[in-house]
């Protein structure tokens, strides 16, 4: 998505773009994510501004490309204990709470917004600015729109292997591609060419487990998070969060796998549910069942009903700046060649704004 959004910016500004993809079809983090355009938990300042700008761009691009499935569905984070409620209240007291569309709603009000939430909870943090797109198909639709410009070519099944001069790269078919500018948006593939160009890249890899159900049979009108998500997102840092972390023990399986519940409904009615976070290498090559059981139980407790059958399970890896306050790592790595990677768990959200910043900085 980072590469595709750079293509979008360049084409929109009248340039010709060749996008080179190693796989026959992209298979990286951009297809494996929730498709959450997630404003709610972003750190105040640059990160929030980027997410809000990106959301504007997603909405605009979504109007041009309906196949993206952009929808301003908002999110609800139900809370059950006084400590969780205190974190939500502290979030509401932030000076940027209105920009995020935060509101604290009662359980009854939450059910008016999202009637599928029939489980037990006391109140919920509503974030009106959160939105969603369809990650598995978004790139196909964007590409179709880019192709219609007549200035876009997608070359699949070619790996970029070498920089061979000013803004020129060679692929593994031996073909050289010359341009005015090259953007390497290689996601979490940090070895090979990227390591050769930047041996000390300040970016790490993070692996997540996910799943998707059969259609729910009813609408989940908002995205849903659990209060464990408060523990991970910078917007919720407060004395109230310190109190939650100190006084309300996370379920051992959730703590061991740095888990939270995030849940979003796909357009076919299925639910994308996650997630775990694994930081230590080597990553597991298989997916573990215990975290799935935990997150399914949390989801069921909010829905007040059993989940439909699990249709897909998968893991994904994203690249994250080791200084997690940085939105992305953008670096000129050779003459006319820039590397853009490391947006972490907000890369789907922020990609249009990240690409816009690159375009502005490079004077496209
Ligand atoms: C499970 C999961 C859930 C997530 N949920 C969200 C979410 O809900 N919201 C959000 O904002 N973010 C989310 N993220 C983060 C987000 O998905 C990523 O930050 C974002 O997709 C990164 O995009 P990318 O284009 O940099 O990487 P990728 O999507 O991984 O794309 C990189 C592409 O480069 C190609 N490539 C690599 N090297 C070469 C080469 N040498 N030559 C040619 N091609 C090459 C790869 O094949 C790949 O297609 C999630 C991530 C994961 C893993």
Coordinates of C-alpha atoms and ligand atoms in Angstrom, one line a residue:
X1 CA 0.0 0.0 0.0
X2 CA 2.9 2.3 0.7
X3 CA 4.2 1.8 -2.8
X4 CA 0.8 2.0 -4.4
X5 CA 0.0 5.3 -2.6
X6 CA 3.3 6.7 -3.9
X7 CA 2.2 5.7 -7.3
X8 CA -1.1 7.4 -6.7
X9 CA 0.5 10.6 -5.7
X10 CA 2.9 10.6 -8.7
X11 CA 0.2 9.8 -11.2
X12 CA -2.1 12.4 -9.7
X13 CA 0.6 15.0 -10.2
X14 CA 1.0 14.1 -13.9
X15 CA 3.9 11.7 -13.8
X16 CA 4.4 8.2 -15.3
X17 CA 4.9 5.4 -12.8
X18 CA 6.2 1.8 -13.1
X19 CA 5.4 -0.2 -10.0
X20 CA 7.6 -3.3 -9.6
X21 CA 6.3 -6.1 -7.4
X22 CA 8.3 -9.2 -6.5
X23 CA 5.3 -11.5 -6.1
X24 CA 2.8 -12.3 -8.8
X25 CA 0.4 -10.3 -6.6
X26 CA 1.3 -8.4 -3.5
X27 CA 1.0 -10.6 -0.4
X28 CA 2.5 -8.5 2.3
X29 CA 1.2 -6.6 5.4
X30 CA -1.1 -4.5 3.2
X31 CA -3.3 -7.5 2.5
X32 CA -3.0 -9.1 5.9
X33 CA -4.2 -6.2 8.0
X34 CA -7.6 -5.2 9.5
X35 CA -8.1 -2.4 7.0
X36 CA -8.6 -0.1 9.9
X37 CA -8.1 3.6 9.2
X38 CA -7.3 4.0 12.9
X39 CA -7.2 7.5 14.3
X40 CA -8.3 6.7 17.9
X41 CA -5.1 5.6 19.5
X42 CA -2.6 7.7 17.7
X43 CA -0.1 9.8 19.6
X44 CA -0.9 13.5 19.7
X45 CA 1.1 15.7 17.3
X46 CA 2.7 14.5 14.1
X47 CA 1.3 11.0 14.3
X48 CA -2.3 12.2 14.8
X49 CA -2.0 14.9 12.2
X50 CA -0.7 12.3 9.7
X51 CA -3.5 9.9 10.5
X52 CA -6.2 12.6 10.2
X53 CA -4.7 13.8 6.9
X54 CA -4.5 10.2 5.7
X55 CA -8.1 9.6 6.6
X56 CA -9.1 12.7 4.5
X57 CA -7.2 11.3 1.6
X58 CA -8.7 7.8 2.1
X59 CA -12.1 9.3 2.0
X60 CA -11.4 11.3 -1.1
X61 CA -9.7 8.3 -2.9
X62 CA -12.5 6.1 -1.6
X63 CA -15.1 8.3 -3.4
X64 CA -13.1 7.9 -6.6
X65 CA -12.5 4.2 -6.2
X66 CA -15.7 2.7 -4.5
X67 CA -14.1 -0.8 -4.7
X68 CA -11.8 0.2 -1.7
X69 CA -14.9 -0.1 0.5
X70 CA -14.0 3.0 2.4
X71 CA -16.6 3.5 5.2
X72 CA -16.6 5.9 8.1
X73 CA -17.7 3.3 10.5
X74 CA -16.1 4.7 13.7
X75 CA -15.0 2.4 16.6
X76 CA -16.3 1.4 20.0
X77 CA -14.0 0.3 22.8
X78 CA -16.3 -1.1 25.5
X79 CA -15.1 -0.8 29.1
X80 CA -16.1 -3.0 32.0
X81 CA -14.2 -1.9 35.1
X82 CA -13.7 1.4 36.9
X83 CA -10.0 1.3 35.9
X84 CA -10.9 0.9 32.2
X85 CA -13.5 3.6 32.5
X86 CA -10.9 5.9 34.0
X87 CA -8.6 5.4 31.0
X88 CA -11.4 6.3 28.6
X89 CA -12.2 9.4 30.7
X90 CA -8.6 10.5 30.6
X91 CA -8.6 10.1 26.8
X92 CA -11.7 12.3 26.7
X93 CA -9.8 15.0 28.6
X94 CA -7.1 15.2 26.0
X95 CA -6.9 18.5 24.2
X96 CA -7.1 16.7 20.8
X97 CA -10.1 14.5 21.9
X98 CA -12.5 16.4 19.6
X99 CA -10.3 16.0 16.6
X100 CA -10.5 12.3 17.1
X101 CA -14.3 12.4 17.6
X102 CA -14.0 10.8 21.0
X103 CA -17.2 10.5 23.1
X104 CA -17.9 8.4 26.1
X105 CA -21.2 6.6 25.7
X106 CA -23.3 4.4 28.0
X107 CA -23.8 0.7 27.1
X108 CA -27.3 1.5 25.9
X109 CA -26.0 4.3 23.6
X110 CA -23.2 2.0 22.4
X111 CA -25.9 -0.6 21.4
X112 CA -27.8 2.1 19.6
X113 CA -24.7 2.8 17.5
X114 CA -23.8 -0.9 17.2
X115 CA -26.8 -3.2 18.0
X116 CA -24.6 -6.4 17.6
X117 CA -22.9 -5.6 20.9
X118 CA -25.3 -7.6 23.1
X119 CA -22.6 -8.7 25.6
X120 CA -22.1 -7.2 29.1
X121 CA -20.1 -3.9 29.5
X122 CA -20.6 -0.7 31.4
X123 CA -19.8 2.1 28.8
X124 CA -17.7 2.5 25.7
X125 CA -15.3 5.0 24.1
X126 CA -16.6 6.0 20.7
X127 CA -14.2 7.3 18.1
X128 CA -16.1 8.8 15.3
X129 CA -13.0 9.4 13.1
X130 CA -12.0 5.7 12.7
X131 CA -12.8 4.2 9.4
X132 CA -12.2 1.0 7.4
X133 CA -11.3 -0.3 3.9
X134 CA -11.1 -3.7 2.4
X135 CA -7.4 -4.8 2.6
X136 CA -7.5 -7.9 0.6
X137 CA -8.8 -6.2 -2.5
X138 CA -7.8 -2.5 -2.0
X139 CA -4.7 -2.7 -4.2
X140 CA -6.5 -4.3 -7.1
X141 CA -9.0 -1.5 -7.2
X142 CA -6.4 1.2 -6.8
X143 CA -4.4 -0.4 -9.6
X144 CA -7.4 -0.4 -11.9
X145 CA -7.9 3.3 -11.3
X146 CA -4.2 4.0 -11.8
X147 CA -4.2 2.1 -15.1
X148 CA -7.1 4.1 -16.4
X149 CA -4.8 7.2 -16.2
X150 CA -2.7 5.7 -19.0
X151 CA 0.4 6.6 -17.0
X152 CA 0.8 3.6 -14.8
X153 CA 2.4 0.2 -15.4
X154 CA 2.4 -2.7 -12.9
X155 CA 5.2 -5.2 -13.4
X156 CA 4.7 -8.3 -11.3
X157 CA 7.0 -11.2 -10.6
X158 CA 10.1 -9.0 -10.6
X159 CA 12.4 -8.4 -7.7
X160 CA 14.4 -5.1 -7.6
X161 CA 17.9 -6.3 -6.9
X162 CA 20.3 -3.4 -7.5
X163 CA 20.7 0.3 -7.9
X164 CA 22.7 0.8 -11.1
X165 CA 23.0 4.6 -11.4
X166 CA 21.0 7.7 -10.8
X167 CA 17.4 6.7 -10.1
X168 CA 17.9 3.4 -12.0
X169 CA 17.4 -0.1 -10.7
X170 CA 17.9 -3.5 -12.1
X171 CA 15.4 -6.3 -11.5
X172 CA 16.0 -10.1 -11.4
X173 CA 15.1 -10.4 -15.0
X174 CA 18.1 -8.3 -15.8
X175 CA 16.0 -5.4 -17.0
X176 CA 17.0 -1.9 -15.9
X177 CA 14.4 0.7 -15.1
X178 CA 15.4 4.4 -15.3
X179 CA 13.3 7.1 -13.8
X180 CA 13.4 10.6 -12.3
X181 CA 12.9 9.1 -8.8
X182 CA 12.8 5.6 -7.4
X183 CA 10.9 4.9 -4.1
X184 CA 11.7 1.5 -2.5
X185 CA 8.6 0.6 -0.5
X186 CA 9.6 -2.9 0.4
X187 CA 7.6 -3.3 3.6
X188 CA 9.1 -5.7 6.0
X189 CA 11.6 -7.2 3.6
X190 CA 14.7 -5.6 5.2
X191 CA 17.3 -8.1 4.0
X192 CA 19.0 -8.3 0.5
X193 CA 18.9 -5.0 -1.3
X194 CA 17.7 -3.0 1.6
X195 CA 20.4 -4.3 4.0
X196 CA 23.0 -3.6 1.3
X197 CA 21.8 0.0 1.0
X198 CA 21.3 0.7 4.7
X199 CA 23.1 -1.9 6.9
X200 CA 22.0 -0.1 10.1
X201 CA 18.4 0.6 9.3
X202 CA 16.5 1.7 12.5
X203 CA 13.5 -0.5 11.7
X204 CA 12.4 -3.8 13.3
X205 CA 9.9 -6.5 12.3
X206 CA 6.8 -7.4 14.2
X207 CA 4.6 -10.5 13.6
X208 CA 0.9 -10.7 14.3
X209 CA -1.7 -13.5 14.2
X210 CA -5.1 -12.8 12.7
X211 CA -8.3 -14.6 11.7
X212 CA -11.5 -14.1 9.8
X213 CA -14.9 -15.7 10.3
X214 CA -17.7 -16.7 8.1
X215 CA -20.4 -14.0 7.7
X216 CA -21.9 -12.9 11.1
X217 CA -25.4 -12.8 9.7
X218 CA -25.9 -9.3 11.0
X219 CA -24.2 -6.0 10.7
X220 CA -21.3 -5.0 13.0
X221 CA -21.7 -1.3 12.3
X222 CA -18.5 -0.1 14.0
X223 CA -15.0 -1.5 14.5
X224 CA -14.6 -2.9 18.1
X225 CA -11.6 -2.9 20.4
X226 CA -11.2 -4.2 23.9
X227 CA -9.7 -2.2 26.8
X228 CA -6.4 -4.2 26.5
X229 CA -5.9 -2.0 23.4
X230 CA -5.5 1.0 25.8
X231 CA -2.3 -0.6 27.0
X232 CA -0.6 -0.3 23.5
X233 CA -1.7 3.0 21.9
X234 CA 0.1 6.2 22.9
X235 CA -3.1 8.3 23.0
X236 CA -4.2 6.4 26.1
X237 CA -1.0 7.1 28.2
X238 CA -2.1 8.7 31.4
X239 CA -1.9 8.1 35.2
X240 CA -5.2 6.2 34.7
X241 CA -3.4 3.8 32.3
X242 CA -0.6 3.4 34.8
X243 CA -3.2 2.5 37.3
X244 CA -4.8 0.0 34.9
X245 CA -1.5 -1.6 34.1
X246 CA -0.5 -1.8 37.8
X247 CA -3.9 -2.8 39.2
X248 CA -5.7 -4.9 36.6
X249 CA -3.8 -7.9 35.5
X250 CA -4.1 -8.8 31.8
X251 CA -5.1 -12.4 31.1
X252 CA -1.8 -14.3 31.1
X253 CA -2.2 -15.5 27.5
X254 CA -2.9 -11.9 26.4
X255 CA 0.1 -10.6 28.3
X256 CA 2.4 -13.3 26.9
X257 CA 1.4 -12.5 23.3
X258 CA 0.9 -8.7 23.8
X259 CA -2.7 -9.2 22.7
X260 CA -5.7 -6.9 22.2
X261 CA -9.0 -7.4 20.5
X262 CA -9.6 -5.5 17.3
X263 CA -12.5 -6.6 15.2
X264 CA -13.9 -5.2 11.9
X265 CA -16.6 -6.5 9.7
X266 CA -15.7 -7.2 6.0
X267 CA -18.1 -6.4 3.3
X268 CA -19.1 -10.1 3.0
X269 CA -20.2 -10.0 6.6
X270 CA -17.2 -11.9 8.0
X271 CA -15.2 -10.5 10.9
X272 CA -11.5 -9.9 10.8
X273 CA -10.3 -10.5 14.4
X274 CA -6.9 -10.1 16.0
X275 CA -4.2 -9.7 17.2
X276 CA -1.0 -10.8 18.8
X277 CA 2.5 -9.1 18.7
X278 CA 5.7 -11.0 18.4
X279 CA 9.0 -9.1 18.5
X280 CA 11.7 -11.7 19.1
X281 CA 13.4 -13.5 16.2
X282 CA 13.2 -16.1 14.8
X283 CA 9.5 -15.7 14.4
X284 CA 7.2 -18.7 14.8
X285 CA 6.6 -20.3 11.4
X286 CA 3.2 -21.6 12.6
X287 CA 0.2 -20.0 14.1
X288 CA -0.7 -20.8 17.8
X289 CA -4.2 -21.8 18.9
X290 CA -4.2 -20.5 22.5
X291 CA -4.2 -16.8 21.5
X292 CA -6.9 -17.4 19.0
X293 CA -9.1 -19.0 21.7
X294 CA -8.5 -16.0 24.0
X295 CA -9.4 -13.4 21.4
X296 CA -12.4 -15.4 20.2
X297 CA -13.7 -15.5 23.7
X298 CA -13.3 -11.7 24.2
X299 CA -15.1 -11.1 20.9
X300 CA -17.9 -13.4 21.9
X301 CA -18.2 -11.7 25.2
X302 CA -18.9 -8.4 23.5
X303 CA -21.2 -9.9 20.9
X304 CA -23.0 -12.0 23.5
X305 CA -23.1 -14.9 21.1
X306 CA -20.8 -17.5 19.6
X307 CA -18.6 -16.4 16.6
X308 CA -19.3 -18.0 13.2
X309 CA -16.9 -20.6 12.0
X310 CA -13.3 -19.4 11.5
X311 CA -12.7 -19.3 7.8
X312 CA -9.1 -18.0 7.6
X313 CA -6.1 -17.9 10.0
X314 CA -2.9 -16.2 9.0
X315 CA 0.1 -14.2 10.3
X316 CA 1.5 -11.0 9.0
X317 CA 4.7 -9.1 9.5
X318 CA 5.1 -5.3 9.5
X319 CA 8.1 -3.1 9.7
X320 CA 8.2 -0.6 12.5
X321 CA 10.7 2.2 13.3
X322 CA 12.6 1.2 16.4
X323 CA 11.9 4.7 17.7
X324 CA 8.1 4.1 17.7
X325 CA 7.3 7.8 17.9
X326 CA 8.5 8.2 14.3
X327 CA 5.7 7.8 11.7
X328 CA 7.9 6.3 9.1
X329 CA 11.5 5.9 8.0
X330 CA 12.1 7.9 4.8
X331 CA 15.7 8.0 3.7
X332 CA 17.6 8.8 0.5
X333 CA 19.7 5.7 0.0
X334 CA 21.3 6.4 -3.3
X335 CA 21.3 9.1 -6.0
X336 CA 17.6 9.5 -6.9
X337 CA 16.5 6.6 -4.7
X338 CA 14.5 6.8 -1.5
X339 CA 13.5 4.1 0.9
X340 CA 10.2 4.4 2.7
X341 CA 9.4 1.8 5.3
X342 CA 8.7 1.3 9.0
X343 CA 5.2 2.8 9.4
X344 CA 4.4 -0.1 11.9
X345 CA 0.9 -0.9 12.8
X346 CA -0.4 2.3 11.3
X347 CA 0.9 1.8 7.8
X348 CA -2.5 1.1 6.2
X349 CA -3.9 4.1 7.9
X350 CA -1.1 6.5 7.1
X351 CA 0.1 5.4 3.7
X352 CA -1.7 8.1 1.7
X353 CA -0.3 10.9 3.8
X354 CA 3.1 9.3 4.0
X355 CA 3.2 9.2 0.2
X356 CA 1.9 12.8 0.0
X357 CA 4.7 13.9 2.2
X358 CA 7.3 12.1 0.0
X359 CA 5.8 13.7 -3.1
X360 CA 5.9 17.2 -1.5
X361 CA 9.5 16.7 -0.2
X362 CA 10.7 15.5 -3.5
X363 CA 8.9 18.3 -5.4
X364 CA 6.9 15.9 -7.6
Ligands
LIG1 C1 -1.7 -8.4 10.8 C2 -1.5 -7.0 10.6 C3 -2.5 -6.1 10.9 C4 -2.4 -4.7 10.7 N1 -3.5 -3.9 10.9 C5 -3.4 -2.6 10.5 C6 -4.5 -1.8 10.4 O1 -5.6 -2.2 10.7 N2 -4.3 -0.5 10.2 C7 -3.1 0.1 9.8 O2 -3.0 1.2 9.6 N3 -2.0 -0.7 9.7 C8 -2.1 -2.0 10.0 N4 -1.1 -2.9 9.9 C9 0.2 -2.3 9.4 C10 0.1 -2.2 7.8 O3 -0.5 -3.3 7.3 C11 1.5 -2.0 7.3 O4 2.2 -1.0 8.0 C12 1.5 -1.6 5.8 O5 0.6 -2.5 5.1 C13 2.9 -1.6 5.2 O6 2.7 -1.4 3.8 P1 4.0 -1.6 2.9 O7 3.5 -1.3 1.5 O8 5.1 -0.8 3.4 O9 4.4 -3.1 3.0 P2 3.8 -4.5 2.3 O10 2.3 -4.4 2.2 O11 4.4 -5.6 3.0 O12 4.3 -4.3 0.8 C14 5.7 -4.4 0.5 C15 5.7 -5.0 -0.9 O13 7.0 -4.9 -1.4 C16 7.3 -6.1 -2.2 N5 8.8 -6.1 -2.3 C17 9.7 -6.3 -1.2 N6 10.9 -6.2 -1.7 C18 10.8 -6.1 -3.0 C19 11.8 -6.0 -4.0 N7 13.1 -6.0 -3.8 N8 11.4 -5.9 -5.3 C20 10.1 -5.9 -5.6 N9 9.1 -5.9 -4.7 C21 9.5 -6.1 -3.4 C22 6.6 -7.2 -1.4 O14 6.4 -8.3 -2.2 C23 5.4 -6.5 -0.9 O15 4.3 -6.7 -1.8 C24 -1.2 -4.2 10.1 C25 -0.1 -5.1 9.8 C26 -0.3 -6.5 10.0 C27 0.8 -7.4 9.6

